[in-house]
């Protein structure tokens, strides 16, 4: 059974700014006064539970609250396993997904995305072995772990085919792990030569465990991360896109990303399914 975390925000519904902001929001959400958002807080600094206060923190949390406040509603966070998020959206259990999800073409078959940041898959290893990898091509033939619930295994296989196999080198040995924490544990145990994680999370990881890991090269993919909506929820999607545009224009978006040291991942403008708004 999954738990639901409800985090209410004080919203001045009678203020003119909030009334104007809420105009594009479908009536059902205005009446409910909230949106139910799928999120699994195990991906710092995007979403995590602060051990000192047991409260939700992260870029997605701060941004999700700011967007909802702009739209005049509160957020009910639904803690749902990543692999169940899409089905929860399709069945109406949640209204949207905001949980470090990559906007991938295959996901657009069943969802629409409001893109809010850029990301990429990044190789890293333990500091003691960093000297073995002058470039990411040195991972050819090595055993590398990554969360099996993400798009990383497929992306790593494509990278291996193009970089390793096509150049006569042994293919990358991809190990699907139970999550990024599991990959790090196996890496430190010496069961893996390296690991792959989202480039947006590694700076935070390095501050948590200094002198433990070394990032190798540049990300080998370039993707957007997006807020996911059901295909028939275009009004809600467009309301969120407009709210995000407003936060970018006001500077609040920048403040949130810089708070977590992710200024380099920001977008200049909102995109829907990878395409800029007209």
PDB file of C-alpha atoms in Angstrom:
ATOM      1  CA  UNK A   1       0.000   0.000   0.000  1.00  0.00           C
ATOM      2  CA  UNK A   2       1.344   3.412  -0.868  1.00  0.00           C
ATOM      3  CA  UNK A   3       1.131   6.372   1.434  1.00  0.00           C
ATOM      4  CA  UNK A   4      -0.305   9.738   0.516  1.00  0.00           C
ATOM      5  CA  UNK A   5       1.382  12.819   1.783  1.00  0.00           C
ATOM      6  CA  UNK A   6      -0.769  15.904   1.911  1.00  0.00           C
ATOM      7  CA  UNK A   7       1.047  19.174   2.023  1.00  0.00           C
ATOM      8  CA  UNK A   8      -1.277  22.166   2.156  1.00  0.00           C
ATOM      9  CA  UNK A   9      -0.182  25.624   1.151  1.00  0.00           C
ATOM     10  CA  UNK A  10      -1.823  28.851   2.193  1.00  0.00           C
ATOM     11  CA  UNK A  11      -3.308  30.456  -0.872  1.00  0.00           C
ATOM     12  CA  UNK A  12      -5.039  33.821  -0.858  1.00  0.00           C
ATOM     13  CA  UNK A  13      -7.937  32.867  -3.108  1.00  0.00           C
ATOM     14  CA  UNK A  14      -9.502  36.294  -2.808  1.00  0.00           C
ATOM     15  CA  UNK A  15      -6.486  38.190  -4.038  1.00  0.00           C
ATOM     16  CA  UNK A  16      -6.671  39.530  -7.564  1.00  0.00           C
ATOM     17  CA  UNK A  17      -3.408  37.878  -8.678  1.00  0.00           C
ATOM     18  CA  UNK A  18      -4.621  34.435  -7.651  1.00  0.00           C
ATOM     19  CA  UNK A  19      -7.998  34.947  -9.311  1.00  0.00           C
ATOM     20  CA  UNK A  20      -6.356  35.919 -12.569  1.00  0.00           C
ATOM     21  CA  UNK A  21      -3.903  33.003 -12.355  1.00  0.00           C
ATOM     22  CA  UNK A  22      -6.695  30.475 -11.810  1.00  0.00           C
ATOM     23  CA  UNK A  23      -8.713  31.510 -14.864  1.00  0.00           C
ATOM     24  CA  UNK A  24      -7.248  28.820 -17.119  1.00  0.00           C
ATOM     25  CA  UNK A  25      -7.689  26.012 -14.575  1.00  0.00           C
ATOM     26  CA  UNK A  26     -10.548  23.576 -15.279  1.00  0.00           C
ATOM     27  CA  UNK A  27     -13.528  24.069 -12.960  1.00  0.00           C
ATOM     28  CA  UNK A  28     -13.223  20.630 -11.318  1.00  0.00           C
ATOM     29  CA  UNK A  29      -9.875  21.567  -9.789  1.00  0.00           C
ATOM     30  CA  UNK A  30     -11.112  24.978  -8.656  1.00  0.00           C
ATOM     31  CA  UNK A  31     -14.037  23.277  -6.947  1.00  0.00           C
ATOM     32  CA  UNK A  32     -11.818  20.650  -5.319  1.00  0.00           C
ATOM     33  CA  UNK A  33      -9.281  23.295  -4.358  1.00  0.00           C
ATOM     34  CA  UNK A  34      -6.422  20.903  -5.003  1.00  0.00           C
ATOM     35  CA  UNK A  35      -4.525  18.785  -7.511  1.00  0.00           C
ATOM     36  CA  UNK A  36      -3.355  15.238  -6.733  1.00  0.00           C
ATOM     37  CA  UNK A  37       0.260  14.827  -7.857  1.00  0.00           C
ATOM     38  CA  UNK A  38       2.192  11.572  -8.212  1.00  0.00           C
ATOM     39  CA  UNK A  39       5.659  11.827  -6.717  1.00  0.00           C
ATOM     40  CA  UNK A  40       8.120   9.376  -5.213  1.00  0.00           C
ATOM     41  CA  UNK A  41      10.549  11.225  -2.922  1.00  0.00           C
ATOM     42  CA  UNK A  42      13.657   9.124  -3.427  1.00  0.00           C
ATOM     43  CA  UNK A  43      15.538  11.141  -6.044  1.00  0.00           C
ATOM     44  CA  UNK A  44      17.457  14.028  -4.420  1.00  0.00           C
ATOM     45  CA  UNK A  45      17.717  16.881  -5.105  1.00  0.00           C
ATOM     46  CA  UNK A  46      14.563  16.577  -7.227  1.00  0.00           C
ATOM     47  CA  UNK A  47      12.401  15.089  -4.447  1.00  0.00           C
ATOM     48  CA  UNK A  48      13.337  13.644  -1.075  1.00  0.00           C
ATOM     49  CA  UNK A  49      12.356  13.616   2.576  1.00  0.00           C
ATOM     50  CA  UNK A  50      14.448  15.845   4.828  1.00  0.00           C
ATOM     51  CA  UNK A  51      15.637  13.457   7.574  1.00  0.00           C
ATOM     52  CA  UNK A  52      15.777  16.283  10.114  1.00  0.00           C
ATOM     53  CA  UNK A  53      12.182  17.453   9.673  1.00  0.00           C
ATOM     54  CA  UNK A  54      10.520  14.530   7.814  1.00  0.00           C
ATOM     55  CA  UNK A  55       9.161  17.008   5.274  1.00  0.00           C
ATOM     56  CA  UNK A  56       9.247  16.841   1.484  1.00  0.00           C
ATOM     57  CA  UNK A  57      11.960  18.862  -0.208  1.00  0.00           C
ATOM     58  CA  UNK A  58      13.484  19.265  -3.646  1.00  0.00           C
ATOM     59  CA  UNK A  59      13.173  21.058  -6.957  1.00  0.00           C
ATOM     60  CA  UNK A  60      10.010  19.225  -7.971  1.00  0.00           C
ATOM     61  CA  UNK A  61       8.410  19.836  -4.577  1.00  0.00           C
ATOM     62  CA  UNK A  62       9.169  23.570  -4.504  1.00  0.00           C
ATOM     63  CA  UNK A  63       8.210  24.017  -8.142  1.00  0.00           C
ATOM     64  CA  UNK A  64       5.034  21.950  -7.748  1.00  0.00           C
ATOM     65  CA  UNK A  65       3.908  24.053  -4.790  1.00  0.00           C
ATOM     66  CA  UNK A  66       4.723  27.302  -6.589  1.00  0.00           C
ATOM     67  CA  UNK A  67       2.744  26.249  -9.668  1.00  0.00           C
ATOM     68  CA  UNK A  68      -0.255  25.209  -7.599  1.00  0.00           C
ATOM     69  CA  UNK A  69      -0.172  28.438  -5.612  1.00  0.00           C
ATOM     70  CA  UNK A  70      -0.119  30.420  -8.855  1.00  0.00           C
ATOM     71  CA  UNK A  71      -3.188  28.466  -9.988  1.00  0.00           C
ATOM     72  CA  UNK A  72      -4.995  29.007  -6.691  1.00  0.00           C
ATOM     73  CA  UNK A  73      -5.032  25.416  -5.437  1.00  0.00           C
ATOM     74  CA  UNK A  74      -3.120  23.214  -2.998  1.00  0.00           C
ATOM     75  CA  UNK A  75      -1.130  20.039  -3.682  1.00  0.00           C
ATOM     76  CA  UNK A  76      -1.911  16.563  -2.419  1.00  0.00           C
ATOM     77  CA  UNK A  77       1.270  14.533  -2.962  1.00  0.00           C
ATOM     78  CA  UNK A  78       0.592  10.875  -3.758  1.00  0.00           C
ATOM     79  CA  UNK A  79       3.641   8.735  -2.961  1.00  0.00           C
ATOM     80  CA  UNK A  80       3.434   6.178  -5.770  1.00  0.00           C
ATOM     81  CA  UNK A  81       6.087   3.839  -7.147  1.00  0.00           C
ATOM     82  CA  UNK A  82       7.578   5.137 -10.372  1.00  0.00           C
ATOM     83  CA  UNK A  83       6.436   2.108 -12.366  1.00  0.00           C
ATOM     84  CA  UNK A  84       2.811   2.658 -11.279  1.00  0.00           C
ATOM     85  CA  UNK A  85       2.620   6.373 -11.995  1.00  0.00           C
ATOM     86  CA  UNK A  86       1.409   6.166 -15.587  1.00  0.00           C
ATOM     87  CA  UNK A  87      -1.367   3.707 -14.760  1.00  0.00           C
ATOM     88  CA  UNK A  88      -2.406   5.905 -11.824  1.00  0.00           C
ATOM     89  CA  UNK A  89      -2.675   8.841 -14.210  1.00  0.00           C
ATOM     90  CA  UNK A  90      -4.667   6.855 -16.761  1.00  0.00           C
ATOM     91  CA  UNK A  91      -7.143   5.617 -14.146  1.00  0.00           C
ATOM     92  CA  UNK A  92      -7.625   9.066 -12.623  1.00  0.00           C
ATOM     93  CA  UNK A  93      -6.053   8.223  -9.279  1.00  0.00           C
ATOM     94  CA  UNK A  94      -3.796  11.239  -9.764  1.00  0.00           C
ATOM     95  CA  UNK A  95      -4.216  14.405 -11.806  1.00  0.00           C
ATOM     96  CA  UNK A  96      -0.616  14.718 -12.959  1.00  0.00           C
ATOM     97  CA  UNK A  97       2.900  13.347 -12.467  1.00  0.00           C
ATOM     98  CA  UNK A  98       5.685  15.581 -11.191  1.00  0.00           C
ATOM     99  CA  UNK A  99       8.553  13.315 -10.185  1.00  0.00           C
ATOM    100  CA  UNK A 100      11.742  13.637 -12.219  1.00  0.00           C
ATOM    101  CA  UNK A 101      10.207  11.943 -15.271  1.00  0.00           C
ATOM    102  CA  UNK A 102      11.950  12.228 -18.634  1.00  0.00           C
ATOM    103  CA  UNK A 103       9.876  13.408 -21.587  1.00  0.00           C
ATOM    104  CA  UNK A 104      10.494  10.515 -23.982  1.00  0.00           C
ATOM    105  CA  UNK A 105       8.795   9.934 -27.363  1.00  0.00           C
ATOM    106  CA  UNK A 106       7.425   6.544 -26.294  1.00  0.00           C
ATOM    107  CA  UNK A 107       5.860   8.096 -23.199  1.00  0.00           C
ATOM    108  CA  UNK A 108       4.117  10.707 -25.347  1.00  0.00           C
ATOM    109  CA  UNK A 109       1.965   7.930 -26.796  1.00  0.00           C
ATOM    110  CA  UNK A 110      -0.060   7.931 -23.585  1.00  0.00           C
ATOM    111  CA  UNK A 111       0.871  11.243 -21.931  1.00  0.00           C
ATOM    112  CA  UNK A 112       1.604  14.903 -22.634  1.00  0.00           C
ATOM    113  CA  UNK A 113       4.475  16.727 -20.962  1.00  0.00           C
ATOM    114  CA  UNK A 114       5.068  20.287 -19.869  1.00  0.00           C
ATOM    115  CA  UNK A 115       8.864  20.381 -19.935  1.00  0.00           C
ATOM    116  CA  UNK A 116      10.597  22.357 -17.199  1.00  0.00           C
ATOM    117  CA  UNK A 117      14.281  21.356 -17.194  1.00  0.00           C
ATOM    118  CA  UNK A 118      17.006  19.629 -19.178  1.00  0.00           C
ATOM    119  CA  UNK A 119      18.832  16.537 -18.072  1.00  0.00           C
ATOM    120  CA  UNK A 120      21.026  13.706 -19.286  1.00  0.00           C
ATOM    121  CA  UNK A 121      22.330  10.268 -18.384  1.00  0.00           C
ATOM    122  CA  UNK A 122      25.783  10.476 -16.788  1.00  0.00           C
ATOM    123  CA  UNK A 123      28.484   7.879 -16.119  1.00  0.00           C
ATOM    124  CA  UNK A 124      30.325   7.922 -12.802  1.00  0.00           C
ATOM    125  CA  UNK A 125      32.493   5.600 -10.739  1.00  0.00           C
ATOM    126  CA  UNK A 126      34.175   5.492  -7.350  1.00  0.00           C
ATOM    127  CA  UNK A 127      36.988   7.985  -6.861  1.00  0.00           C
ATOM    128  CA  UNK A 128      39.562   5.225  -6.360  1.00  0.00           C
ATOM    129  CA  UNK A 129      38.956   3.986  -9.931  1.00  0.00           C
ATOM    130  CA  UNK A 130      38.541   7.319 -11.707  1.00  0.00           C
ATOM    131  CA  UNK A 131      41.979   7.034 -13.303  1.00  0.00           C
ATOM    132  CA  UNK A 132      40.801   4.004 -15.306  1.00  0.00           C
ATOM    133  CA  UNK A 133      38.350   6.106 -17.294  1.00  0.00           C
ATOM    134  CA  UNK A 134      39.912   8.860 -19.368  1.00  0.00           C
ATOM    135  CA  UNK A 135      36.633   9.156 -21.276  1.00  0.00           C
ATOM    136  CA  UNK A 136      33.218   7.526 -21.228  1.00  0.00           C
ATOM    137  CA  UNK A 137      34.329   5.243 -24.072  1.00  0.00           C
ATOM    138  CA  UNK A 138      36.479   3.457 -21.502  1.00  0.00           C
ATOM    139  CA  UNK A 139      33.278   2.007 -20.045  1.00  0.00           C
ATOM    140  CA  UNK A 140      32.957  -0.266 -23.107  1.00  0.00           C
ATOM    141  CA  UNK A 141      33.089  -3.836 -21.842  1.00  0.00           C
ATOM    142  CA  UNK A 142      32.586  -2.757 -18.247  1.00  0.00           C
ATOM    143  CA  UNK A 143      29.744  -3.648 -15.901  1.00  0.00           C
ATOM    144  CA  UNK A 144      27.607  -0.589 -15.185  1.00  0.00           C
ATOM    145  CA  UNK A 145      24.538  -0.339 -12.962  1.00  0.00           C
ATOM    146  CA  UNK A 146      21.464   1.885 -13.307  1.00  0.00           C
ATOM    147  CA  UNK A 147      17.881   1.878 -12.095  1.00  0.00           C
ATOM    148  CA  UNK A 148      15.871  -0.618 -14.104  1.00  0.00           C
ATOM    149  CA  UNK A 149      12.713   1.479 -13.649  1.00  0.00           C
ATOM    150  CA  UNK A 150      14.138   4.389 -15.637  1.00  0.00           C
ATOM    151  CA  UNK A 151      14.944   4.891 -19.305  1.00  0.00           C
ATOM    152  CA  UNK A 152      18.681   4.586 -18.543  1.00  0.00           C
ATOM    153  CA  UNK A 153      19.090   0.878 -19.438  1.00  0.00           C
ATOM    154  CA  UNK A 154      17.631   1.409 -22.928  1.00  0.00           C
ATOM    155  CA  UNK A 155      19.639   4.588 -23.426  1.00  0.00           C
ATOM    156  CA  UNK A 156      22.846   2.899 -22.263  1.00  0.00           C
ATOM    157  CA  UNK A 157      22.251   0.023 -24.686  1.00  0.00           C
ATOM    158  CA  UNK A 158      21.854   2.477 -27.573  1.00  0.00           C
ATOM    159  CA  UNK A 159      25.008   4.300 -26.506  1.00  0.00           C
ATOM    160  CA  UNK A 160      26.888   1.000 -26.322  1.00  0.00           C
ATOM    161  CA  UNK A 161      25.771  -0.054 -29.804  1.00  0.00           C
ATOM    162  CA  UNK A 162      26.892   3.257 -31.305  1.00  0.00           C
ATOM    163  CA  UNK A 163      30.073   3.825 -29.293  1.00  0.00           C
ATOM    164  CA  UNK A 164      31.342   0.382 -28.384  1.00  0.00           C
ATOM    165  CA  UNK A 165      30.013  -2.279 -30.752  1.00  0.00           C
ATOM    166  CA  UNK A 166      30.153  -0.087 -33.864  1.00  0.00           C
ATOM    167  CA  UNK A 167      33.840   0.560 -33.184  1.00  0.00           C
ATOM    168  CA  UNK A 168      34.788  -3.062 -32.549  1.00  0.00           C
ATOM    169  CA  UNK A 169      34.855  -2.759 -28.769  1.00  0.00           C
ATOM    170  CA  UNK A 170      33.075  -5.046 -26.299  1.00  0.00           C
ATOM    171  CA  UNK A 171      29.566  -3.922 -25.431  1.00  0.00           C
ATOM    172  CA  UNK A 172      28.620  -2.273 -22.179  1.00  0.00           C
ATOM    173  CA  UNK A 173      27.285  -4.752 -19.630  1.00  0.00           C
ATOM    174  CA  UNK A 174      24.112  -3.138 -18.285  1.00  0.00           C
ATOM    175  CA  UNK A 175      22.915  -4.149 -14.825  1.00  0.00           C
ATOM    176  CA  UNK A 176      19.403  -3.061 -13.875  1.00  0.00           C
ATOM    177  CA  UNK A 177      19.305  -2.154 -10.191  1.00  0.00           C
ATOM    178  CA  UNK A 178      16.453  -1.530  -7.760  1.00  0.00           C
ATOM    179  CA  UNK A 179      17.208   2.190  -7.866  1.00  0.00           C
ATOM    180  CA  UNK A 180      20.067   4.660  -7.821  1.00  0.00           C
ATOM    181  CA  UNK A 181      20.861   3.898  -4.157  1.00  0.00           C
ATOM    182  CA  UNK A 182      21.214   0.200  -4.988  1.00  0.00           C
ATOM    183  CA  UNK A 183      23.551   1.049  -7.872  1.00  0.00           C
ATOM    184  CA  UNK A 184      25.738   3.119  -5.560  1.00  0.00           C
ATOM    185  CA  UNK A 185      25.847   0.335  -2.972  1.00  0.00           C
ATOM    186  CA  UNK A 186      26.933  -2.228  -5.554  1.00  0.00           C
ATOM    187  CA  UNK A 187      29.479   0.221  -6.945  1.00  0.00           C
ATOM    188  CA  UNK A 188      31.061   0.729  -3.524  1.00  0.00           C
ATOM    189  CA  UNK A 189      31.046  -3.043  -2.965  1.00  0.00           C
ATOM    190  CA  UNK A 190      33.057  -3.511  -6.154  1.00  0.00           C
ATOM    191  CA  UNK A 191      30.309  -5.455  -7.916  1.00  0.00           C
ATOM    192  CA  UNK A 192      30.057  -2.750 -10.578  1.00  0.00           C
ATOM    193  CA  UNK A 193      32.708  -0.838 -12.506  1.00  0.00           C
ATOM    194  CA  UNK A 194      30.515   2.215 -12.849  1.00  0.00           C
ATOM    195  CA  UNK A 195      26.985   3.520 -12.657  1.00  0.00           C
ATOM    196  CA  UNK A 196      24.627   5.809 -14.547  1.00  0.00           C
ATOM    197  CA  UNK A 197      22.434   8.453 -12.995  1.00  0.00           C
ATOM    198  CA  UNK A 198      20.717  11.662 -14.048  1.00  0.00           C
ATOM    199  CA  UNK A 199      23.219  14.494 -14.380  1.00  0.00           C
ATOM    200  CA  UNK A 200      20.988  16.737 -12.270  1.00  0.00           C
ATOM    201  CA  UNK A 201      21.393  14.514  -9.189  1.00  0.00           C
ATOM    202  CA  UNK A 202      25.135  13.961  -9.194  1.00  0.00           C
ATOM    203  CA  UNK A 203      26.257  17.364  -7.823  1.00  0.00           C
ATOM    204  CA  UNK A 204      24.027  16.783  -4.804  1.00  0.00           C
ATOM    205  CA  UNK A 205      25.337  13.234  -4.407  1.00  0.00           C
ATOM    206  CA  UNK A 206      28.931  14.469  -4.391  1.00  0.00           C
ATOM    207  CA  UNK A 207      28.174  16.847  -1.522  1.00  0.00           C
ATOM    208  CA  UNK A 208      26.565  14.043   0.508  1.00  0.00           C
ATOM    209  CA  UNK A 209      29.491  11.657   0.105  1.00  0.00           C
ATOM    210  CA  UNK A 210      32.632  13.742  -0.513  1.00  0.00           C
ATOM    211  CA  UNK A 211      35.614  12.038  -2.167  1.00  0.00           C
ATOM    212  CA  UNK A 212      33.546   8.916  -2.849  1.00  0.00           C
ATOM    213  CA  UNK A 213      32.493   9.265  -6.507  1.00  0.00           C
ATOM    214  CA  UNK A 214      33.921  10.766  -9.676  1.00  0.00           C
ATOM    215  CA  UNK A 215      31.855  11.933 -12.641  1.00  0.00           C
ATOM    216  CA  UNK A 216      33.296  10.794 -15.965  1.00  0.00           C
ATOM    217  CA  UNK A 217      32.923  12.937 -19.086  1.00  0.00           C
ATOM    218  CA  UNK A 218      29.732  14.628 -20.201  1.00  0.00           C
ATOM    219  CA  UNK A 219      26.159  13.221 -20.202  1.00  0.00           C
ATOM    220  CA  UNK A 220      25.645  10.802 -23.085  1.00  0.00           C
ATOM    221  CA  UNK A 221      22.000  11.765 -23.608  1.00  0.00           C
ATOM    222  CA  UNK A 222      20.116  15.043 -23.695  1.00  0.00           C
ATOM    223  CA  UNK A 223      16.496  14.951 -22.582  1.00  0.00           C
ATOM    224  CA  UNK A 224      13.884  17.188 -21.054  1.00  0.00           C
ATOM    225  CA  UNK A 225      12.154  16.405 -17.806  1.00  0.00           C
ATOM    226  CA  UNK A 226       8.463  17.143 -17.768  1.00  0.00           C
ATOM    227  CA  UNK A 227       5.281  17.228 -15.756  1.00  0.00           C
ATOM    228  CA  UNK A 228       3.058  14.442 -17.115  1.00  0.00           C
ATOM    229  CA  UNK A 229      -0.637  14.823 -17.983  1.00  0.00           C
ATOM    230  CA  UNK A 230      -3.266  12.470 -19.378  1.00  0.00           C
ATOM    231  CA  UNK A 231      -3.870  12.920 -23.110  1.00  0.00           C
ATOM    232  CA  UNK A 232      -7.404  14.167 -22.510  1.00  0.00           C
ATOM    233  CA  UNK A 233      -6.336  16.703 -19.864  1.00  0.00           C
ATOM    234  CA  UNK A 234      -5.214  19.406 -22.292  1.00  0.00           C
ATOM    235  CA  UNK A 235      -6.889  22.206 -20.303  1.00  0.00           C
ATOM    236  CA  UNK A 236      -4.992  21.239 -17.149  1.00  0.00           C
ATOM    237  CA  UNK A 237      -1.786  20.837 -19.155  1.00  0.00           C
ATOM    238  CA  UNK A 238      -2.153  24.272 -20.721  1.00  0.00           C
ATOM    239  CA  UNK A 239      -2.969  25.890 -17.372  1.00  0.00           C
ATOM    240  CA  UNK A 240       0.267  24.461 -15.968  1.00  0.00           C
ATOM    241  CA  UNK A 241       2.227  25.598 -19.011  1.00  0.00           C
ATOM    242  CA  UNK A 242       0.926  29.142 -18.556  1.00  0.00           C
ATOM    243  CA  UNK A 243       1.710  29.060 -14.833  1.00  0.00           C
ATOM    244  CA  UNK A 244       5.252  27.841 -15.506  1.00  0.00           C
ATOM    245  CA  UNK A 245       5.760  30.609 -18.054  1.00  0.00           C
ATOM    246  CA  UNK A 246       4.682  33.112 -15.406  1.00  0.00           C
ATOM    247  CA  UNK A 247       7.132  31.688 -12.855  1.00  0.00           C
ATOM    248  CA  UNK A 248       9.963  31.892 -15.397  1.00  0.00           C
ATOM    249  CA  UNK A 249       9.087  35.507 -16.163  1.00  0.00           C
ATOM    250  CA  UNK A 250       8.873  36.463 -12.473  1.00  0.00           C
ATOM    251  CA  UNK A 251      12.207  34.882 -11.577  1.00  0.00           C
ATOM    252  CA  UNK A 252      10.683  32.467  -9.038  1.00  0.00           C
ATOM    253  CA  UNK A 253      11.588  29.519 -11.288  1.00  0.00           C
ATOM    254  CA  UNK A 254      15.244  30.593 -11.297  1.00  0.00           C
ATOM    255  CA  UNK A 255      15.263  31.032  -7.532  1.00  0.00           C
ATOM    256  CA  UNK A 256      14.035  27.473  -7.019  1.00  0.00           C
ATOM    257  CA  UNK A 257      16.629  25.913  -9.311  1.00  0.00           C
ATOM    258  CA  UNK A 258      19.520  27.944  -7.942  1.00  0.00           C
ATOM    259  CA  UNK A 259      18.499  27.003  -4.391  1.00  0.00           C
ATOM    260  CA  UNK A 260      19.439  23.415  -5.252  1.00  0.00           C
ATOM    261  CA  UNK A 261      22.496  24.253  -7.361  1.00  0.00           C
ATOM    262  CA  UNK A 262      20.807  23.351 -10.655  1.00  0.00           C
ATOM    263  CA  UNK A 263      20.925  26.661 -12.495  1.00  0.00           C
ATOM    264  CA  UNK A 264      22.555  24.926 -15.459  1.00  0.00           C
ATOM    265  CA  UNK A 265      19.512  22.718 -16.029  1.00  0.00           C
ATOM    266  CA  UNK A 266      17.000  25.543 -16.477  1.00  0.00           C
ATOM    267  CA  UNK A 267      15.036  26.167 -19.668  1.00  0.00           C
ATOM    268  CA  UNK A 268      14.641  29.622 -21.226  1.00  0.00           C
ATOM    269  CA  UNK A 269      11.002  28.909 -22.035  1.00  0.00           C
ATOM    270  CA  UNK A 270       8.341  26.273 -21.516  1.00  0.00           C
ATOM    271  CA  UNK A 271       8.035  23.362 -23.936  1.00  0.00           C
ATOM    272  CA  UNK A 272       5.185  20.927 -24.480  1.00  0.00           C
ATOM    273  CA  UNK A 273       6.282  17.471 -25.641  1.00  0.00           C
ATOM    274  CA  UNK A 274       9.683  18.911 -26.485  1.00  0.00           C
ATOM    275  CA  UNK A 275       8.330  21.702 -28.671  1.00  0.00           C
ATOM    276  CA  UNK A 276       8.464  25.389 -27.637  1.00  0.00           C
ATOM    277  CA  UNK A 277       5.175  27.163 -27.066  1.00  0.00           C
ATOM    278  CA  UNK A 278       4.075  29.411 -29.928  1.00  0.00           C
TER     279      UNK A 278
END
